[in-house]
mmCIF file of C-alpha atoms in Angstrom:
data_model
loop_
_atom_site.group_PDB
_atom_site.id
_atom_site.type_symbol
_atom_site.label_atom_id
_atom_site.label_comp_id
_atom_site.label_asym_id
_atom_site.label_seq_id
_atom_site.Cartn_x
_atom_site.Cartn_y
_atom_site.Cartn_z
ATOM 1 C CA UNK D 1 187.925 44.347 215.497
ATOM 2 C CA UNK D 2 190.914 45.736 213.812
ATOM 3 C CA UNK D 3 190.632 48.415 211.332
ATOM 4 C CA UNK D 4 193.053 48.438 208.565
ATOM 5 C CA UNK D 5 194.423 51.906 207.197
ATOM 6 C CA UNK D 6 194.919 52.298 203.526
ATOM 7 C CA UNK D 7 198.474 52.950 202.930
ATOM 8 C CA UNK D 8 200.102 54.679 199.813
ATOM 9 C CA UNK D 9 201.679 57.776 198.904
ATOM 10 C CA UNK D 10 199.860 60.998 198.243
ATOM 11 C CA UNK D 11 201.290 62.285 195.127
ATOM 12 C CA UNK D 12 201.112 65.952 194.140
ATOM 13 C CA UNK D 13 199.564 66.894 190.855
ATOM 14 C CA UNK D 14 201.847 66.049 188.059
ATOM 15 C CA UNK D 15 203.314 68.582 185.408
ATOM 16 C CA UNK D 16 200.712 67.716 182.971
ATOM 17 C CA UNK D 17 197.858 68.857 185.194
ATOM 18 C CA UNK D 18 199.889 71.907 186.235
ATOM 19 C CA UNK D 19 200.489 73.196 182.593
ATOM 20 C CA UNK D 20 197.135 72.417 181.145
ATOM 21 C CA UNK D 21 195.567 75.955 181.272
ATOM 22 C CA UNK D 22 198.818 77.522 179.805
ATOM 23 C CA UNK D 23 198.983 74.677 177.180
ATOM 24 C CA UNK D 24 195.392 75.495 176.152
ATOM 25 C CA UNK D 25 196.121 79.087 175.596
ATOM 26 C CA UNK D 26 199.356 78.265 173.691
ATOM 27 C CA UNK D 27 197.348 75.828 171.574
ATOM 28 C CA UNK D 28 194.605 78.426 170.504
ATOM 29 C CA UNK D 29 197.517 81.095 169.647
ATOM 30 C CA UNK D 30 199.136 78.601 167.627
ATOM 31 C CA UNK D 31 195.916 77.672 165.499
ATOM 32 C CA UNK D 32 195.308 81.421 164.753
ATOM 33 C CA UNK D 33 198.775 82.131 163.582
ATOM 34 C CA UNK D 34 200.169 84.195 166.461
ATOM 35 C CA UNK D 35 202.743 81.694 167.146
ATOM 36 C CA UNK D 36 203.626 79.130 164.643
ATOM 37 C CA UNK D 37 206.646 77.192 165.791
ATOM 38 C CA UNK D 38 206.580 77.160 169.472
ATOM 39 C CA UNK D 39 208.206 73.842 169.943
ATOM 40 C CA UNK D 40 211.279 75.098 167.912
ATOM 41 C CA UNK D 41 211.521 78.337 169.956
ATOM 42 C CA UNK D 42 214.189 78.064 172.686
ATOM 43 C CA UNK D 43 212.237 80.311 174.885
ATOM 44 C CA UNK D 44 209.384 77.707 174.883
ATOM 45 C CA UNK D 45 209.903 74.798 177.119
ATOM 46 C CA UNK D 46 208.478 72.794 179.865
ATOM 47 C CA UNK D 47 209.259 73.344 183.476
ATOM 48 C CA UNK D 48 211.333 70.313 183.223
ATOM 49 C CA UNK D 49 211.400 67.361 180.997
ATOM 50 C CA UNK D 50 208.080 65.980 180.216
ATOM 51 C CA UNK D 51 207.075 62.729 182.092
ATOM 52 C CA UNK D 52 206.374 59.810 180.429
ATOM 53 C CA UNK D 53 202.697 59.272 181.168
ATOM 54 C CA UNK D 54 201.448 58.011 177.817
ATOM 55 C CA UNK D 55 199.576 61.463 177.259
ATOM 56 C CA UNK D 56 200.489 63.994 174.530
ATOM 57 C CA UNK D 57 203.307 66.329 175.780
ATOM 58 C CA UNK D 58 202.238 69.929 176.795
ATOM 59 C CA UNK D 59 204.168 72.844 176.457
ATOM 60 C CA UNK D 60 204.405 75.212 179.422
ATOM 61 C CA UNK D 61 204.608 78.841 178.622
ATOM 62 C CA UNK D 62 206.815 80.974 180.949
ATOM 63 C CA UNK D 63 205.996 84.687 181.779
ATOM 64 C CA UNK D 64 208.591 86.041 179.215
ATOM 65 C CA UNK D 65 207.066 84.060 176.387
ATOM 66 C CA UNK D 66 203.519 85.149 177.092
ATOM 67 C CA UNK D 67 204.685 88.619 176.848
ATOM 68 C CA UNK D 68 206.381 87.936 173.652
ATOM 69 C CA UNK D 69 203.208 86.346 172.396
ATOM 70 C CA UNK D 70 201.043 89.417 173.485
ATOM 71 C CA UNK D 71 203.648 91.753 171.966
ATOM 72 C CA UNK D 72 203.620 89.936 168.564
ATOM 73 C CA UNK D 73 199.901 89.997 168.660
ATOM 74 C CA UNK D 74 199.625 93.591 169.343
ATOM 75 C CA UNK D 75 202.172 94.321 166.548
ATOM 76 C CA UNK D 76 199.970 92.239 164.149
ATOM 77 C CA UNK D 77 196.876 94.184 165.299
ATOM 78 C CA UNK D 78 198.718 97.520 164.693
ATOM 79 C CA UNK D 79 200.034 96.331 161.245
ATOM 80 C CA UNK D 80 196.409 95.350 160.313
ATOM 81 C CA UNK D 81 195.120 98.753 161.563
ATOM 82 C CA UNK D 82 197.548 100.572 159.662
ATOM 83 C CA UNK D 83 196.861 98.632 156.480
ATOM 84 C CA UNK D 84 193.218 99.402 156.889
ATOM 85 C CA UNK D 85 194.018 103.007 157.298
ATOM 86 C CA UNK D 86 196.271 103.228 154.250
ATOM 87 C CA UNK D 87 193.564 101.517 152.208
ATOM 88 C CA UNK D 88 190.976 103.956 153.316
ATOM 89 C CA UNK D 89 193.210 106.839 152.570
ATOM 90 C CA UNK D 90 194.023 105.481 149.018
ATOM 91 C CA UNK D 91 190.213 104.982 148.465
ATOM 92 C CA UNK D 92 189.523 108.452 149.576
ATOM 93 C CA UNK D 93 192.215 109.958 147.333
ATOM 94 C CA UNK D 94 190.870 107.904 144.369
ATOM 95 C CA UNK D 95 187.431 109.080 144.880
ATOM 96 C CA UNK D 96 188.724 112.740 145.409
ATOM 97 C CA UNK D 97 190.567 112.540 142.078
ATOM 98 C CA UNK D 98 187.419 110.947 140.386
ATOM 99 C CA UNK D 99 185.303 114.114 141.523
ATOM 100 C CA UNK D 100 188.070 116.437 140.485
ATOM 101 C CA UNK D 101 188.074 114.832 137.031
ATOM 102 C CA UNK D 102 184.389 114.785 136.793
ATOM 103 C CA UNK D 103 184.215 118.573 137.748
ATOM 104 C CA UNK D 104 186.837 119.306 135.145
ATOM 105 C CA UNK D 105 184.882 117.361 132.253
ATOM 106 C CA UNK D 106 181.844 119.347 133.314
ATOM 107 C CA UNK D 107 183.659 122.707 133.240
ATOM 108 C CA UNK D 108 185.149 121.719 129.882
ATOM 109 C CA UNK D 109 181.768 121.003 128.621
ATOM 110 C CA UNK D 110 180.367 124.149 129.992
ATOM 111 C CA UNK D 111 183.019 126.146 128.314
ATOM 112 C CA UNK D 112 182.517 124.395 124.964
ATOM 113 C CA UNK D 113 178.784 124.862 125.069
ATOM 114 C CA UNK D 114 179.296 128.592 125.707
ATOM 115 C CA UNK D 115 181.685 128.698 122.984
ATOM 116 C CA UNK D 116 179.388 127.031 120.585
ATOM 117 C CA UNK D 117 176.484 129.339 121.550
ATOM 118 C CA UNK D 118 178.508 132.663 121.662
ATOM 119 C CA UNK D 119 177.972 135.334 119.067
ATOM 120 C CA UNK D 120 180.438 137.803 117.452
ATOM 121 C CA UNK D 121 180.140 140.756 115.059
ATOM 122 C CA UNK D 122 180.570 139.649 111.344
ATOM 123 C CA UNK D 123 183.437 142.372 111.044
ATOM 124 C CA UNK D 124 185.800 142.684 113.939
ATOM 125 C CA UNK D 125 186.582 146.268 115.055
ATOM 126 C CA UNK D 126 183.910 147.841 112.840
ATOM 127 C CA UNK D 127 180.784 149.865 113.070
ATOM 128 C CA UNK D 128 177.623 150.045 111.450
ATOM 129 C CA UNK D 129 177.787 152.594 108.565
ATOM 130 C CA UNK D 130 173.784 152.079 107.466
ATOM 131 C CA UNK D 131 171.152 151.189 109.752
ATOM 132 C CA UNK D 132 168.357 148.918 109.300
ATOM 133 C CA UNK D 133 165.409 150.024 107.159
ATOM 134 C CA UNK D 134 167.058 153.353 106.183
ATOM 135 C CA UNK D 135 165.103 154.815 103.182
ATOM 136 C CA UNK D 136 166.751 155.275 99.848
ATOM 137 C CA UNK D 137 166.319 154.822 96.074
ATOM 138 C CA UNK D 138 169.354 152.868 95.962
ATOM 139 C CA UNK D 139 167.214 149.802 97.179
ATOM 140 C CA UNK D 140 164.550 148.180 95.376
ATOM 141 C CA UNK D 141 162.323 147.784 98.299
ATOM 142 C CA UNK D 142 162.675 151.408 99.108
ATOM 143 C CA UNK D 143 164.437 150.629 102.487
ATOM 144 C CA UNK D 144 167.381 148.708 103.774
ATOM 145 C CA UNK D 145 166.906 145.234 104.575
ATOM 146 C CA UNK D 146 169.660 144.713 106.753
ATOM 147 C CA UNK D 147 172.696 146.735 108.069
ATOM 148 C CA UNK D 148 176.117 147.671 106.567
ATOM 149 C CA UNK D 149 179.351 147.201 108.265
ATOM 150 C CA UNK D 150 182.242 149.464 107.291
ATOM 151 C CA UNK D 151 184.977 147.289 105.731
ATOM 152 C CA UNK D 152 187.677 147.765 103.172
ATOM 153 C CA UNK D 153 187.830 145.045 100.397
ATOM 154 C CA UNK D 154 189.517 141.998 101.685
ATOM 155 C CA UNK D 155 188.529 142.216 105.232
ATOM 156 C CA UNK D 156 187.773 139.069 106.972
ATOM 157 C CA UNK D 157 184.024 138.307 107.276
ATOM 158 C CA UNK D 158 183.356 135.986 110.148
ATOM 159 C CA UNK D 159 180.130 133.831 110.807
ATOM 160 C CA UNK D 160 178.300 135.357 113.644
ATOM 161 C CA UNK D 161 177.508 132.188 115.294
ATOM 162 C CA UNK D 162 177.344 128.305 114.898
ATOM 163 C CA UNK D 163 175.384 127.173 111.895
ATOM 164 C CA UNK D 164 175.374 125.213 108.576
ATOM 165 C CA UNK D 165 175.914 127.023 105.102
ATOM 166 C CA UNK D 166 172.754 126.794 103.104
ATOM 167 C CA UNK D 167 173.508 128.929 100.157
ATOM 168 C CA UNK D 168 176.644 130.523 98.646
ATOM 169 C CA UNK D 169 177.191 132.267 95.351
ATOM 170 C CA UNK D 170 175.730 135.131 93.081
ATOM 171 C CA UNK D 171 172.812 136.847 94.756
ATOM 172 C CA UNK D 172 171.972 139.569 92.212
ATOM 173 C CA UNK D 173 171.987 142.974 94.032
ATOM 174 C CA UNK D 174 173.741 141.425 96.768
ATOM 175 C CA UNK D 175 176.748 140.361 94.664
ATOM 176 C CA UNK D 176 178.369 137.397 96.062
ATOM 177 C CA UNK D 177 176.638 136.194 99.261
ATOM 178 C CA UNK D 178 176.575 133.481 101.856
ATOM 179 C CA UNK D 179 173.374 132.329 103.812
ATOM 180 C CA UNK D 180 173.718 130.515 107.034
ATOM 181 C CA UNK D 181 171.069 128.671 109.080
ATOM 182 C CA UNK D 182 171.988 129.485 112.690
ATOM 183 C CA UNK D 183 171.754 126.992 115.366
ATOM 184 C CA UNK D 184 168.880 129.062 116.971
ATOM 185 C CA UNK D 185 166.805 128.538 113.787
ATOM 186 C CA UNK D 186 167.316 132.090 112.280
ATOM 187 C CA UNK D 187 169.368 132.701 109.196
ATOM 188 C CA UNK D 188 171.931 135.135 108.548
ATOM 189 C CA UNK D 189 173.093 136.597 105.319
ATOM 190 C CA UNK D 190 176.512 138.108 104.225
ATOM 191 C CA UNK D 191 176.571 140.146 100.894
ATOM 192 C CA UNK D 192 179.009 142.070 98.500
ATOM 193 C CA UNK D 193 181.692 139.822 99.016
ATOM 194 C CA UNK D 194 184.910 139.718 96.996
ATOM 195 C CA UNK D 195 185.514 135.968 97.983
ATOM 196 C CA UNK D 196 183.510 133.013 99.389
ATOM 197 C CA UNK D 197 185.620 130.475 101.651
ATOM 198 C CA UNK D 198 182.782 128.069 102.391
ATOM 199 C CA UNK D 199 180.425 125.534 100.780
ATOM 200 C CA UNK D 200 176.952 124.398 101.037
ATOM 201 C CA UNK D 201 176.294 121.903 103.849
ATOM 202 C CA UNK D 202 179.546 123.108 105.738
ATOM 203 C CA UNK D 203 179.355 123.568 109.652
ATOM 204 C CA UNK D 204 180.554 126.781 110.836
ATOM 205 C CA UNK D 205 181.664 128.081 114.318
ATOM 206 C CA UNK D 206 181.386 131.507 115.923
ATOM 207 C CA UNK D 207 184.095 133.770 114.829
ATOM 208 C CA UNK D 208 185.130 131.442 111.861
ATOM 209 C CA UNK D 209 186.393 133.131 108.761
ATOM 210 C CA UNK D 210 183.942 132.425 105.751
ATOM 211 C CA UNK D 211 184.599 135.160 103.408
ATOM 212 C CA UNK D 212 186.446 138.492 102.508
ATOM 213 C CA UNK D 213 184.517 141.620 102.240
ATOM 214 C CA UNK D 214 184.267 143.524 98.863
ATOM 215 C CA UNK D 215 181.946 145.499 96.516
ATOM 216 C CA UNK D 216 180.227 143.047 94.257
ATOM 217 C CA UNK D 217 176.563 143.614 93.111
ATOM 218 C CA UNK D 218 174.725 146.901 93.569
ATOM 219 C CA UNK D 219 177.020 149.018 95.835
ATOM 220 C CA UNK D 220 178.593 152.464 95.833
ATOM 221 C CA UNK D 221 181.851 151.019 97.743
ATOM 222 C CA UNK D 222 183.213 148.263 99.599
ATOM 223 C CA UNK D 223 181.354 147.276 102.734
ATOM 224 C CA UNK D 224 179.626 144.238 104.234
ATOM 225 C CA UNK D 225 175.790 143.814 103.913
ATOM 226 C CA UNK D 226 174.404 141.664 106.866
ATOM 227 C CA UNK D 227 170.918 140.542 107.305
ATOM 228 C CA UNK D 228 169.175 138.574 110.026
ATOM 229 C CA UNK D 229 166.097 136.273 108.590
ATOM 230 C CA UNK D 230 163.534 133.997 109.584
ATOM 231 C CA UNK D 231 163.726 132.075 106.473
ATOM 232 C CA UNK D 232 166.807 131.889 104.099
ATOM 233 C CA UNK D 233 164.796 133.902 101.345
ATOM 234 C CA UNK D 234 164.731 137.756 100.761
ATOM 235 C CA UNK D 235 162.036 139.543 102.355
ATOM 236 C CA UNK D 236 161.873 137.702 105.683
ATOM 237 C CA UNK D 237 164.558 140.013 107.250
ATOM 238 C CA UNK D 238 164.183 141.272 110.952
ATOM 239 C CA UNK D 239 166.180 143.784 112.916
ATOM 240 C CA UNK D 240 169.850 142.546 112.661
ATOM 241 C CA UNK D 241 171.135 144.789 115.562
ATOM 242 C CA UNK D 242 168.295 143.420 117.650
ATOM 243 C CA UNK D 243 169.289 140.099 116.730
ATOM 244 C CA UNK D 244 173.095 140.344 117.424
ATOM 245 C CA UNK D 245 172.373 142.432 120.933
ATOM 246 C CA UNK D 246 170.146 139.627 121.942
ATOM 247 C CA UNK D 247 172.879 137.209 121.730
ATOM 248 C CA UNK D 248 175.385 139.626 123.504
ATOM 249 C CA UNK D 249 177.023 141.338 120.600
ATOM 250 C CA UNK D 250 177.785 144.979 121.306
ATOM 251 C CA UNK D 251 176.781 146.903 118.107
#
């Protein structure tokens, strides 16, 4: 019995088969944007002309092109990292600037709070010429209900602290006077004034000029009579030196 041997050529794998793995990698890179126009790039080409197999042509990638792709991908990654670092630095700088502005705002508010709560002497660069509760027939009560600051007529008289003017005008023995309700709830009174520079209901600040000293009312000479009171009325006086010192005024 004769045996027939099959005949025919044994063909080596075609180009399509040889380049399949490389082409898959190129396709993946193309879809992710690493390479966009491989077909148009001279460096990308098949080993030889693609056989007419009826299959979709496949692009073979040489080692040089693969290196170019890797370099491009690395450059894109570095650019993305640099952009992220710049954005992070800008965000950190913005946060630091915000903290600085907030700190400055807090400092400004604190400085304003201290200014509004500060106290000053009613006459600058002066001294107490007559003390509190000094005895004399000059006063109807028999004792001094406030303190006198040495001052020539026309000397600036200042509000000792923040408050609201509750009374102005003639005050009998006090002459021209001003009474202010202080921010702490106490009242201060300024007497024997030659002129008055504020009106009832007006807000005043520490150190603000409110009048000029004089010698109106029951006096023997020009000076400023100053009282600290628990109410706006006569007879509710307390030690004005202790009151001023409690608020940091050196008298």
